[in-house]
PDB file of C-alpha atoms and ligand atoms in Angstrom:
ATOM      1  CA  MET A 938       0.000   0.000   0.000  1.00  0.00           C
ATOM      2  CA  SER A 939       1.412   3.397  -1.017  1.00  0.00           C
ATOM      3  CA  ASN A 940       2.386   5.784   1.779  1.00  0.00           C
ATOM      4  CA  THR A 941       1.319   8.668  -0.433  1.00  0.00           C
ATOM      5  CA  LYS A 942      -2.241   7.575  -1.160  1.00  0.00           C
ATOM      6  CA  ASP A 943      -4.822   9.826   0.547  1.00  0.00           C
ATOM      7  CA  LYS A 944      -2.161  12.054   2.102  1.00  0.00           C
ATOM      8  CA  VAL A 945      -3.326  15.666   2.155  1.00  0.00           C
ATOM      9  CA  VAL A 946      -0.556  17.773   0.606  1.00  0.00           C
ATOM     10  CA  ILE A 947      -0.502  21.568   0.408  1.00  0.00           C
ATOM     11  CA  ILE A 948       1.797  22.924  -2.316  1.00  0.00           C
ATOM     12  CA  THR A 949       2.652  26.617  -2.555  1.00  0.00           C
ATOM     13  CA  GLY A 950       3.785  27.955  -5.919  1.00  0.00           C
ATOM     14  CA  ALA A 951       1.745  25.227  -7.628  1.00  0.00           C
ATOM     15  CA  SER A 952       0.952  27.368 -10.679  1.00  0.00           C
ATOM     16  CA  SER A 953       4.185  26.575 -12.564  1.00  0.00           C
ATOM     17  CA  GLY A 954       7.541  24.798 -12.615  1.00  0.00           C
ATOM     18  CA  ILE A 955       8.464  22.502  -9.740  1.00  0.00           C
ATOM     19  CA  GLY A 956       5.216  23.083  -7.817  1.00  0.00           C
ATOM     20  CA  GLU A 957       3.056  22.161 -10.789  1.00  0.00           C
ATOM     21  CA  ALA A 958       5.149  19.071 -11.625  1.00  0.00           C
ATOM     22  CA  THR A 959       5.043  17.964  -7.976  1.00  0.00           C
ATOM     23  CA  ALA A 960       1.261  18.329  -7.885  1.00  0.00           C
ATOM     24  CA  LYS A 961       0.896  16.088 -10.939  1.00  0.00           C
ATOM     25  CA  GLU A 962       3.384  13.504  -9.625  1.00  0.00           C
ATOM     26  CA  LEU A 963       1.695  13.277  -6.207  1.00  0.00           C
ATOM     27  CA  ALA A 964      -1.819  13.243  -7.690  1.00  0.00           C
ATOM     28  CA  SER A 965      -0.813  10.247  -9.802  1.00  0.00           C
ATOM     29  CA  LYS A 966       0.169   8.486  -6.559  1.00  0.00           C
ATOM     30  CA  GLY A 967      -3.216   9.158  -4.953  1.00  0.00           C
ATOM     31  CA  ALA A 968      -2.466  12.209  -2.775  1.00  0.00           C
ATOM     32  CA  LYS A 969      -5.158  14.831  -2.144  1.00  0.00           C
ATOM     33  CA  LEU A 970      -3.718  18.139  -3.289  1.00  0.00           C
ATOM     34  CA  VAL A 971      -4.344  21.654  -2.042  1.00  0.00           C
ATOM     35  CA  LEU A 972      -2.853  23.919  -4.699  1.00  0.00           C
ATOM     36  CA  ALA A 973      -1.809  27.474  -3.823  1.00  0.00           C
ATOM     37  CA  ALA A 974      -0.374  30.413  -5.790  1.00  0.00           C
ATOM     38  CA  ARG A 975      -1.528  33.855  -6.954  1.00  0.00           C
ATOM     39  CA  ARG A 976      -2.492  33.088 -10.579  1.00  0.00           C
ATOM     40  CA  GLU A 977      -5.981  31.620 -10.355  1.00  0.00           C
ATOM     41  CA  GLY A 978      -6.262  30.676 -14.044  1.00  0.00           C
ATOM     42  CA  ARG A 979      -3.181  28.449 -13.785  1.00  0.00           C
ATOM     43  CA  LEU A 980      -4.464  26.761 -10.619  1.00  0.00           C
ATOM     44  CA  GLN A 981      -7.875  26.141 -12.197  1.00  0.00           C
ATOM     45  CA  GLN A 982      -6.253  24.606 -15.264  1.00  0.00           C
ATOM     46  CA  LEU A 983      -4.032  22.342 -13.142  1.00  0.00           C
ATOM     47  CA  GLN A 984      -6.954  21.248 -10.972  1.00  0.00           C
ATOM     48  CA  LYS A 985      -8.909  20.311 -14.116  1.00  0.00           C
ATOM     49  CA  GLU A 986      -5.988  18.351 -15.547  1.00  0.00           C
ATOM     50  CA  ILE A 987      -5.492  16.422 -12.289  1.00  0.00           C
ATOM     51  CA  GLU A 988      -9.211  15.633 -12.049  1.00  0.00           C
ATOM     52  CA  LYS A 989      -9.270  14.520 -15.682  1.00  0.00           C
ATOM     53  CA  ASN A 990      -6.634  11.934 -14.738  1.00  0.00           C
ATOM     54  CA  ASP A 991      -8.763  10.753 -11.787  1.00  0.00           C
ATOM     55  CA  GLY A 992      -6.706  12.666  -9.200  1.00  0.00           C
ATOM     56  CA  LYS A 993      -7.989  14.833  -6.363  1.00  0.00           C
ATOM     57  CA  ALA A 994      -7.159  18.540  -6.103  1.00  0.00           C
ATOM     58  CA  ILE A 995      -8.627  21.734  -4.778  1.00  0.00           C
ATOM     59  CA  TYR A 996      -7.043  25.168  -4.936  1.00  0.00           C
ATOM     60  CA  LYS A 997      -6.962  28.462  -3.085  1.00  0.00           C
ATOM     61  CA  VAL A 998      -5.498  31.696  -4.411  1.00  0.00           C
ATOM     62  CA  THR A 999      -2.823  32.552  -1.863  1.00  0.00           C
ATOM     63  CA  ASP A1000      -0.002  35.053  -1.552  1.00  0.00           C
ATOM     64  CA  VAL A1001       2.624  33.443   0.693  1.00  0.00           C
ATOM     65  CA  THR A1002       3.812  36.858   1.878  1.00  0.00           C
ATOM     66  CA  SER A1003       0.524  37.251   3.750  1.00  0.00           C
ATOM     67  CA  HIS A1004       0.500  35.479   7.106  1.00  0.00           C
ATOM     68  CA  GLU A1005      -3.325  35.721   7.142  1.00  0.00           C
ATOM     69  CA  GLN A1006      -3.688  34.134   3.688  1.00  0.00           C
ATOM     70  CA  MET A1007      -1.390  31.268   4.688  1.00  0.00           C
ATOM     71  CA  GLU A1008      -3.497  30.633   7.796  1.00  0.00           C
ATOM     72  CA  GLU A1009      -6.637  30.662   5.606  1.00  0.00           C
ATOM     73  CA  LEU A1010      -5.005  28.176   3.234  1.00  0.00           C
ATOM     74  CA  ALA A1011      -4.317  25.723   6.066  1.00  0.00           C
ATOM     75  CA  GLU A1012      -7.876  26.205   7.401  1.00  0.00           C
ATOM     76  CA  TYR A1013      -9.262  25.486   3.927  1.00  0.00           C
ATOM     77  CA  ALA A1014      -7.257  22.261   3.654  1.00  0.00           C
ATOM     78  CA  LEU A1015      -8.517  21.168   7.072  1.00  0.00           C
ATOM     79  CA  LYS A1016     -12.127  22.065   6.279  1.00  0.00           C
ATOM     80  CA  GLU A1017     -12.114  20.198   2.958  1.00  0.00           C
ATOM     81  CA  PHE A1018      -9.953  17.174   3.813  1.00  0.00           C
ATOM     82  CA  GLY A1019      -9.920  16.991   7.640  1.00  0.00           C
ATOM     83  CA  LYS A1020      -6.116  16.800   8.079  1.00  0.00           C
ATOM     84  CA  ILE A1021      -2.816  18.134   6.761  1.00  0.00           C
ATOM     85  CA  ASP A1022      -0.126  15.525   6.139  1.00  0.00           C
ATOM     86  CA  VAL A1023       2.420  17.468   4.099  1.00  0.00           C
ATOM     87  CA  LEU A1024       3.243  21.090   3.318  1.00  0.00           C
ATOM     88  CA  VAL A1025       5.544  21.752   0.369  1.00  0.00           C
ATOM     89  CA  ASN A1026       6.879  25.287   0.839  1.00  0.00           C
ATOM     90  CA  ASN A1027       7.837  25.697  -2.793  1.00  0.00           C
ATOM     91  CA  ALA A1028       6.907  29.275  -3.815  1.00  0.00           C
ATOM     92  CA  GLY A1029      10.031  31.289  -4.562  1.00  0.00           C
ATOM     93  CA  VAL A1030      11.493  34.112  -6.639  1.00  0.00           C
ATOM     94  CA  MET A1031      15.030  34.634  -7.948  1.00  0.00           C
ATOM     95  CA  PRO A1032      15.627  38.161  -9.299  1.00  0.00           C
ATOM     96  CA  HIS A1033      19.443  37.926  -9.240  1.00  0.00           C
ATOM     97  CA  SER A1034      21.461  41.157  -9.336  1.00  0.00           C
ATOM     98  CA  PHE A1035      24.770  42.596  -8.124  1.00  0.00           C
ATOM     99  CA  LEU A1036      24.578  44.342  -4.758  1.00  0.00           C
ATOM    100  CA  PHE A1037      25.863  47.672  -6.141  1.00  0.00           C
ATOM    101  CA  LYS A1038      22.772  47.877  -8.382  1.00  0.00           C
ATOM    102  CA  LYS A1039      20.748  48.459  -5.201  1.00  0.00           C
ATOM    103  CA  LYS A1040      17.652  46.618  -6.400  1.00  0.00           C
ATOM    104  CA  ILE A1041      16.091  47.018  -2.979  1.00  0.00           C
ATOM    105  CA  GLU A1042      12.591  46.057  -4.153  1.00  0.00           C
ATOM    106  CA  ASP A1043      13.915  42.748  -5.486  1.00  0.00           C
ATOM    107  CA  TRP A1044      15.763  42.094  -2.199  1.00  0.00           C
ATOM    108  CA  ASP A1045      12.589  42.763  -0.241  1.00  0.00           C
ATOM    109  CA  LYS A1046      10.577  40.473  -2.526  1.00  0.00           C
ATOM    110  CA  MET A1047      13.057  37.599  -2.103  1.00  0.00           C
ATOM    111  CA  ILE A1048      13.080  37.999   1.663  1.00  0.00           C
ATOM    112  CA  ASP A1049       9.278  38.187   1.782  1.00  0.00           C
ATOM    113  CA  VAL A1050       8.550  35.220  -0.513  1.00  0.00           C
ATOM    114  CA  ASN A1051      11.548  32.932   0.077  1.00  0.00           C
ATOM    115  CA  ILE A1052      11.974  33.395   3.836  1.00  0.00           C
ATOM    116  CA  LYS A1053       8.801  34.865   5.330  1.00  0.00           C
ATOM    117  CA  GLY A1054       6.610  32.753   3.027  1.00  0.00           C
ATOM    118  CA  VAL A1055       8.301  29.596   4.329  1.00  0.00           C
ATOM    119  CA  LEU A1056       7.941  30.720   7.950  1.00  0.00           C
ATOM    120  CA  TYR A1057       4.264  31.631   7.471  1.00  0.00           C
ATOM    121  CA  GLY A1058       3.678  28.204   5.923  1.00  0.00           C
ATOM    122  CA  ILE A1059       5.293  26.477   8.897  1.00  0.00           C
ATOM    123  CA  ALA A1060       3.274  28.637  11.307  1.00  0.00           C
ATOM    124  CA  ALA A1061       0.023  27.802   9.511  1.00  0.00           C
ATOM    125  CA  VAL A1062       0.378  24.003   9.634  1.00  0.00           C
ATOM    126  CA  LEU A1063       2.420  23.330  12.762  1.00  0.00           C
ATOM    127  CA  PRO A1064      -0.413  23.485  15.340  1.00  0.00           C
ATOM    128  CA  THR A1065      -2.407  20.925  13.311  1.00  0.00           C
ATOM    129  CA  MET A1066       0.592  18.651  12.786  1.00  0.00           C
ATOM    130  CA  ARG A1067       1.490  18.795  16.497  1.00  0.00           C
ATOM    131  CA  GLU A1068      -2.083  17.880  17.395  1.00  0.00           C
ATOM    132  CA  GLN A1069      -2.114  15.049  14.834  1.00  0.00           C
ATOM    133  CA  LYS A1070       1.278  13.905  16.143  1.00  0.00           C
ATOM    134  CA  SER A1071       2.334  13.539  12.522  1.00  0.00           C
ATOM    135  CA  GLY A1072       3.284  15.698   9.592  1.00  0.00           C
ATOM    136  CA  HIS A1073       5.920  16.513   7.013  1.00  0.00           C
ATOM    137  CA  ILE A1074       7.218  19.927   5.967  1.00  0.00           C
ATOM    138  CA  ILE A1075       9.268  20.114   2.766  1.00  0.00           C
ATOM    139  CA  ASN A1076      11.121  23.352   2.071  1.00  0.00           C
ATOM    140  CA  LEU A1077      12.662  24.308  -1.268  1.00  0.00           C
ATOM    141  CA  SER A1078      16.166  25.624  -0.804  1.00  0.00           C
ATOM    142  CA  SER A1079      18.691  25.502  -3.670  1.00  0.00           C
ATOM    143  CA  VAL A1080      22.288  24.773  -4.581  1.00  0.00           C
ATOM    144  CA  ALA A1081      22.425  28.513  -3.793  1.00  0.00           C
ATOM    145  CA  GLY A1082      21.633  27.495  -0.215  1.00  0.00           C
ATOM    146  CA  HIS A1083      25.059  25.790  -0.186  1.00  0.00           C
ATOM    147  CA  VAL A1084      27.181  27.915  -2.537  1.00  0.00           C
ATOM    148  CA  VAL A1085      27.177  31.704  -2.986  1.00  0.00           C
ATOM    149  CA  GLY A1086      27.872  33.122  -6.441  1.00  0.00           C
ATOM    150  CA  ALA A1087      28.480  36.752  -7.431  1.00  0.00           C
ATOM    151  CA  GLY A1088      25.104  38.165  -8.388  1.00  0.00           C
ATOM    152  CA  SER A1089      23.144  35.600  -6.383  1.00  0.00           C
ATOM    153  CA  THR A1090      24.044  37.081  -2.977  1.00  0.00           C
ATOM    154  CA  VAL A1091      20.591  37.958  -1.670  1.00  0.00           C
ATOM    155  CA  TYR A1092      18.905  34.914  -3.217  1.00  0.00           C
ATOM    156  CA  ALA A1093      21.593  32.679  -1.676  1.00  0.00           C
ATOM    157  CA  GLY A1094      21.037  34.458   1.650  1.00  0.00           C
ATOM    158  CA  THR A1095      17.359  33.524   1.521  1.00  0.00           C
ATOM    159  CA  LYS A1096      18.119  29.924   0.556  1.00  0.00           C
ATOM    160  CA  PHE A1097      20.770  29.551   3.317  1.00  0.00           C
ATOM    161  CA  ALA A1098      18.026  30.841   5.630  1.00  0.00           C
ATOM    162  CA  VAL A1099      15.607  28.176   4.381  1.00  0.00           C
ATOM    163  CA  ARG A1100      18.151  25.495   5.304  1.00  0.00           C
ATOM    164  CA  ALA A1101      18.726  27.015   8.748  1.00  0.00           C
ATOM    165  CA  ILE A1102      14.978  27.248   9.393  1.00  0.00           C
ATOM    166  CA  SER A1103      14.451  23.667   8.206  1.00  0.00           C
ATOM    167  CA  GLU A1104      17.207  22.335  10.469  1.00  0.00           C
ATOM    168  CA  GLY A1105      15.802  24.230  13.468  1.00  0.00           C
ATOM    169  CA  LEU A1106      12.332  22.926  12.640  1.00  0.00           C
ATOM    170  CA  ARG A1107      13.696  19.380  12.455  1.00  0.00           C
ATOM    171  CA  LYS A1108      15.282  19.656  15.900  1.00  0.00           C
ATOM    172  CA  GLU A1109      12.252  21.301  17.504  1.00  0.00           C
ATOM    173  CA  GLU A1110       9.648  18.909  16.098  1.00  0.00           C
ATOM    174  CA  ALA A1111      11.450  15.549  15.837  1.00  0.00           C
ATOM    175  CA  GLY A1112       9.815  14.488  19.119  1.00  0.00           C
ATOM    176  CA  ASN A1113       6.375  15.259  17.697  1.00  0.00           C
ATOM    177  CA  ASN A1114       6.769  12.876  14.759  1.00  0.00           C
ATOM    178  CA  ILE A1115       7.007  15.772  12.294  1.00  0.00           C
ATOM    179  CA  ARG A1116       9.468  15.199   9.454  1.00  0.00           C
ATOM    180  CA  SER A1117      11.353  17.973   7.700  1.00  0.00           C
ATOM    181  CA  THR A1118      12.997  17.820   4.288  1.00  0.00           C
ATOM    182  CA  ILE A1119      15.212  20.318   2.477  1.00  0.00           C
ATOM    183  CA  ILE A1120      15.205  20.039  -1.318  1.00  0.00           C
ATOM    184  CA  SER A1121      18.133  21.832  -2.973  1.00  0.00           C
ATOM    185  CA  PRO A1122      17.878  21.814  -6.766  1.00  0.00           C
ATOM    186  CA  GLY A1123      20.473  22.978  -9.264  1.00  0.00           C
ATOM    187  CA  ALA A1124      19.338  24.431 -12.600  1.00  0.00           C
ATOM    188  CA  VAL A1125      15.785  23.323 -13.373  1.00  0.00           C
ATOM    189  CA  THR A1126      13.657  24.429 -16.326  1.00  0.00           C
ATOM    190  CA  SER A1127      10.814  26.629 -15.037  1.00  0.00           C
ATOM    191  CA  GLU A1128       9.692  30.262 -15.078  1.00  0.00           C
ATOM    192  CA  LEU A1129      12.155  31.198 -12.304  1.00  0.00           C
ATOM    193  CA  ILE A1130      14.739  33.091 -14.361  1.00  0.00           C
ATOM    194  CA  GLU A1131      12.023  35.287 -15.882  1.00  0.00           C
ATOM    195  CA  SER A1132      12.109  37.394 -12.679  1.00  0.00           C
ATOM    196  CA  ILE A1133      15.713  38.514 -13.317  1.00  0.00           C
ATOM    197  CA  THR A1134      15.771  42.204 -14.279  1.00  0.00           C
ATOM    198  CA  ASP A1135      19.559  42.761 -14.193  1.00  0.00           C
ATOM    199  CA  MET A1136      20.423  42.628 -17.890  1.00  0.00           C
ATOM    200  CA  ASP A1137      24.187  42.365 -17.136  1.00  0.00           C
ATOM    201  CA  LEU A1138      23.508  39.001 -15.498  1.00  0.00           C
ATOM    202  CA  LYS A1139      20.559  37.529 -17.357  1.00  0.00           C
ATOM    203  CA  PRO A1140      22.331  36.281 -20.551  1.00  0.00           C
ATOM    204  CA  GLY A1141      24.922  34.337 -18.493  1.00  0.00           C
ATOM    205  CA  ILE A1142      22.219  32.730 -16.409  1.00  0.00           C
ATOM    206  CA  GLU A1143      20.168  31.873 -19.495  1.00  0.00           C
ATOM    207  CA  GLU A1144      23.287  30.125 -20.843  1.00  0.00           C
ATOM    208  CA  ILE A1145      23.623  28.035 -17.648  1.00  0.00           C
ATOM    209  CA  TYR A1146      19.926  27.161 -17.815  1.00  0.00           C
ATOM    210  CA  LYS A1147      20.328  25.694 -21.310  1.00  0.00           C
ATOM    211  CA  GLY A1148      21.607  22.624 -19.441  1.00  0.00           C
ATOM    212  CA  ALA A1149      18.775  22.586 -16.908  1.00  0.00           C
ATOM    213  CA  ILE A1150      16.934  19.407 -15.950  1.00  0.00           C
ATOM    214  CA  ASP A1151      13.143  19.232 -16.027  1.00  0.00           C
ATOM    215  CA  ALA A1152      10.874  20.031 -13.076  1.00  0.00           C
ATOM    216  CA  GLU A1153       9.685  16.415 -12.962  1.00  0.00           C
ATOM    217  CA  SER A1154      13.170  15.420 -11.723  1.00  0.00           C
ATOM    218  CA  ILE A1155      12.569  17.446  -8.562  1.00  0.00           C
ATOM    219  CA  ALA A1156       8.952  16.282  -8.303  1.00  0.00           C
ATOM    220  CA  ARG A1157      10.178  12.665  -8.189  1.00  0.00           C
ATOM    221  CA  ALA A1158      12.592  13.517  -5.355  1.00  0.00           C
ATOM    222  CA  ILE A1159       9.807  15.191  -3.364  1.00  0.00           C
ATOM    223  CA  ALA A1160       7.536  12.194  -3.968  1.00  0.00           C
ATOM    224  CA  PHE A1161      10.327   9.869  -2.756  1.00  0.00           C
ATOM    225  CA  ALA A1162      10.654  11.791   0.532  1.00  0.00           C
ATOM    226  CA  ILE A1163       6.881  11.683   1.093  1.00  0.00           C
ATOM    227  CA  GLU A1164       6.645   7.978   0.233  1.00  0.00           C
ATOM    228  CA  GLN A1165       9.007   6.839   3.032  1.00  0.00           C
ATOM    229  CA  PRO A1166       7.521   5.125   6.094  1.00  0.00           C
ATOM    230  CA  SER A1167       6.818   7.606   8.913  1.00  0.00           C
ATOM    231  CA  ASP A1168       9.917   6.592  10.922  1.00  0.00           C
ATOM    232  CA  VAL A1169      12.206   7.535   8.018  1.00  0.00           C
ATOM    233  CA  ALA A1170      12.929  11.218   7.392  1.00  0.00           C
ATOM    234  CA  ILE A1171      14.792  12.200   4.233  1.00  0.00           C
ATOM    235  CA  ASN A1172      16.235  15.403   5.682  1.00  0.00           C
ATOM    236  CA  GLU A1173      18.055  16.794   2.674  1.00  0.00           C
ATOM    237  CA  MET A1174      18.524  16.222  -1.028  1.00  0.00           C
ATOM    238  CA  LEU A1175      20.832  18.077  -3.462  1.00  0.00           C
ATOM    239  CA  ILE A1176      19.768  17.465  -7.053  1.00  0.00           C
ATOM    240  CA  ARG A1177      21.870  18.930  -9.876  1.00  0.00           C
ATOM    241  CA  PRO A1178      22.014  18.357 -13.618  1.00  0.00           C
ATOM    242  CA  THR A1179      24.813  15.791 -13.973  1.00  0.00           C
ATOM    243  CA  HIS A1180      27.086  18.208 -15.830  1.00  0.00           C
ATOM    244  CA  GLN A1181      26.529  21.170 -13.442  1.00  0.00           C
ATOM    245  CA  GLU A1182      29.879  21.713 -11.705  1.00  0.00           C
ATOM    246  CA  ARG A1183      28.969  24.411  -9.162  1.00  0.00           C
TER     247      ARG A1183
HETATM  248  P1  NDP B2489       8.638  29.138 -11.052  1.00  0.00           P
HETATM  249  O1  NDP B2489       8.904  30.585 -11.271  1.00  0.00           O
HETATM  250  O2  NDP B2489       8.227  28.316 -12.229  1.00  0.00           O
HETATM  251  O3  NDP B2489       7.574  28.931  -9.883  1.00  0.00           O
HETATM  252  C1  NDP B2489       7.541  29.757  -8.768  1.00  0.00           C
HETATM  253  C2  NDP B2489       6.181  29.628  -8.124  1.00  0.00           C
HETATM  254  O4  NDP B2489       6.142  30.476  -6.966  1.00  0.00           O
HETATM  255  C3  NDP B2489       5.038  30.052  -9.047  1.00  0.00           C
HETATM  256  O5  NDP B2489       4.036  29.079  -8.990  1.00  0.00           O
HETATM  257  C4  NDP B2489       4.557  31.361  -8.437  1.00  0.00           C
HETATM  258  O6  NDP B2489       3.139  31.443  -8.587  1.00  0.00           O
HETATM  259  C5  NDP B2489       4.915  31.164  -6.976  1.00  0.00           C
HETATM  260  N1  NDP B2489       5.017  32.427  -6.252  1.00  0.00           N
HETATM  261  C6  NDP B2489       5.865  33.446  -6.447  1.00  0.00           C
HETATM  262  N2  NDP B2489       5.600  34.457  -5.596  1.00  0.00           N
HETATM  263  C7  NDP B2489       4.543  34.044  -4.844  1.00  0.00           C
HETATM  264  C8  NDP B2489       3.786  34.633  -3.814  1.00  0.00           C
HETATM  265  N3  NDP B2489       4.051  35.860  -3.357  1.00  0.00           N
HETATM  266  N4  NDP B2489       2.757  33.926  -3.274  1.00  0.00           N
HETATM  267  C9  NDP B2489       2.472  32.693  -3.728  1.00  0.00           C
HETATM  268  N5  NDP B2489       3.151  32.081  -4.714  1.00  0.00           N
HETATM  269  C10 NDP B2489       4.170  32.762  -5.261  1.00  0.00           C
HETATM  270  O7  NDP B2489       9.992  28.562 -10.409  1.00  0.00           O
HETATM  271  P2  NDP B2489      10.431  27.112  -9.866  1.00  0.00           P
HETATM  272  O8  NDP B2489       9.358  26.134 -10.041  1.00  0.00           O
HETATM  273  O9  NDP B2489      11.753  26.842 -10.436  1.00  0.00           O
HETATM  274  O10 NDP B2489      10.636  27.448  -8.310  1.00  0.00           O
HETATM  275  C11 NDP B2489      10.106  26.679  -7.264  1.00  0.00           C
HETATM  276  C12 NDP B2489      11.082  26.717  -6.088  1.00  0.00           C
HETATM  277  O11 NDP B2489      12.281  26.020  -6.431  1.00  0.00           O
HETATM  278  C13 NDP B2489      11.514  28.118  -5.668  1.00  0.00           C
HETATM  279  O12 NDP B2489      11.538  28.201  -4.251  1.00  0.00           O
HETATM  280  C14 NDP B2489      12.919  28.235  -6.218  1.00  0.00           C
HETATM  281  O13 NDP B2489      13.703  29.156  -5.502  1.00  0.00           O
HETATM  282  C15 NDP B2489      13.400  26.805  -6.067  1.00  0.00           C
HETATM  283  N6  NDP B2489      14.534  26.472  -6.924  1.00  0.00           N
HETATM  284  C16 NDP B2489      14.405  26.476  -8.282  1.00  0.00           C
HETATM  285  C17 NDP B2489      15.511  26.234  -9.071  1.00  0.00           C
HETATM  286  C18 NDP B2489      15.438  26.283 -10.555  1.00  0.00           C
HETATM  287  O14 NDP B2489      16.511  26.239 -11.199  1.00  0.00           O
HETATM  288  N7  NDP B2489      14.272  26.387 -11.179  1.00  0.00           N
HETATM  289  C19 NDP B2489      16.825  25.918  -8.491  1.00  0.00           C
HETATM  290  C20 NDP B2489      16.828  25.911  -7.055  1.00  0.00           C
HETATM  291  C21 NDP B2489      15.723  26.186  -6.313  1.00  0.00           C
HETATM  292  P3  NDP B2489       2.270  32.780  -8.821  1.00  0.00           P
HETATM  293  O15 NDP B2489       3.124  33.724  -9.612  1.00  0.00           O
HETATM  294  O16 NDP B2489       1.058  32.288  -9.547  1.00  0.00           O
HETATM  295  O17 NDP B2489       1.939  33.268  -7.441  1.00  0.00           O
END
């Protein structure tokens, strides 16, 4: 019997890329999905596609930078499905730039989405998971959560933070049977690099992304972590394209 079947899984950033691929992968394994992002049309389309393939999915338009909206998302999952087994804190933005360009708005956005969004997600599901005495929180970090490159300074700062938060979460909640997993992808084909506005950097990054792996590669890794028996926690996975050196 699959460990994924009938698990209630909330995915933030489900409207494209890794989030969307993960939703499809988990739906095919019988999970009940709660899809979240800001673009409603995309969520509707994904829900329809999952249902067409006999999967189960509902959605709620959610901005992860709003603590209130994240609480409402968790309440919606509970109301519709009666429990929350897994949260995939996947929403993220990556507007790389050099520090001297002073793209303060981009820095704020990365801190709000990549760090605060993850914290608000944890805050929204933790009381339920503690009460259930079970749960699994999966946070998307990055190779940039391990290695800092020129131009990726602030993004890397947010992804190092995601790893620190995940490790603290693991230590705090291990006794409550709550698993935590850090997923650190290398270059993956998605809409992520579209948010880069620094034109001195963008062409170089586009070149690197020509060798990117597909989002399904990361979806399979997330599904693997979820599928493990409850006494096994896959705490961290680094997944790069084979030829990616850094
Ligand atoms: P995409 O740009 O394709 O997806 C990002 C998702 O985040 C979208 O669904 C977007 O939905 C959502 N999002 C952005 N801002 C918000 C917000 N304020 N509230 C709610 N949702 C938001 O990129 P990826 O799929 O590649 O990224 C997924 C995660 O993987 C990110 O955390 C990223 O940092 C990480 N990652 C990706 C890598 C890659 O090479 N692609 C490498 C390493 C890590 P919407 O706009 O509809 O709200």
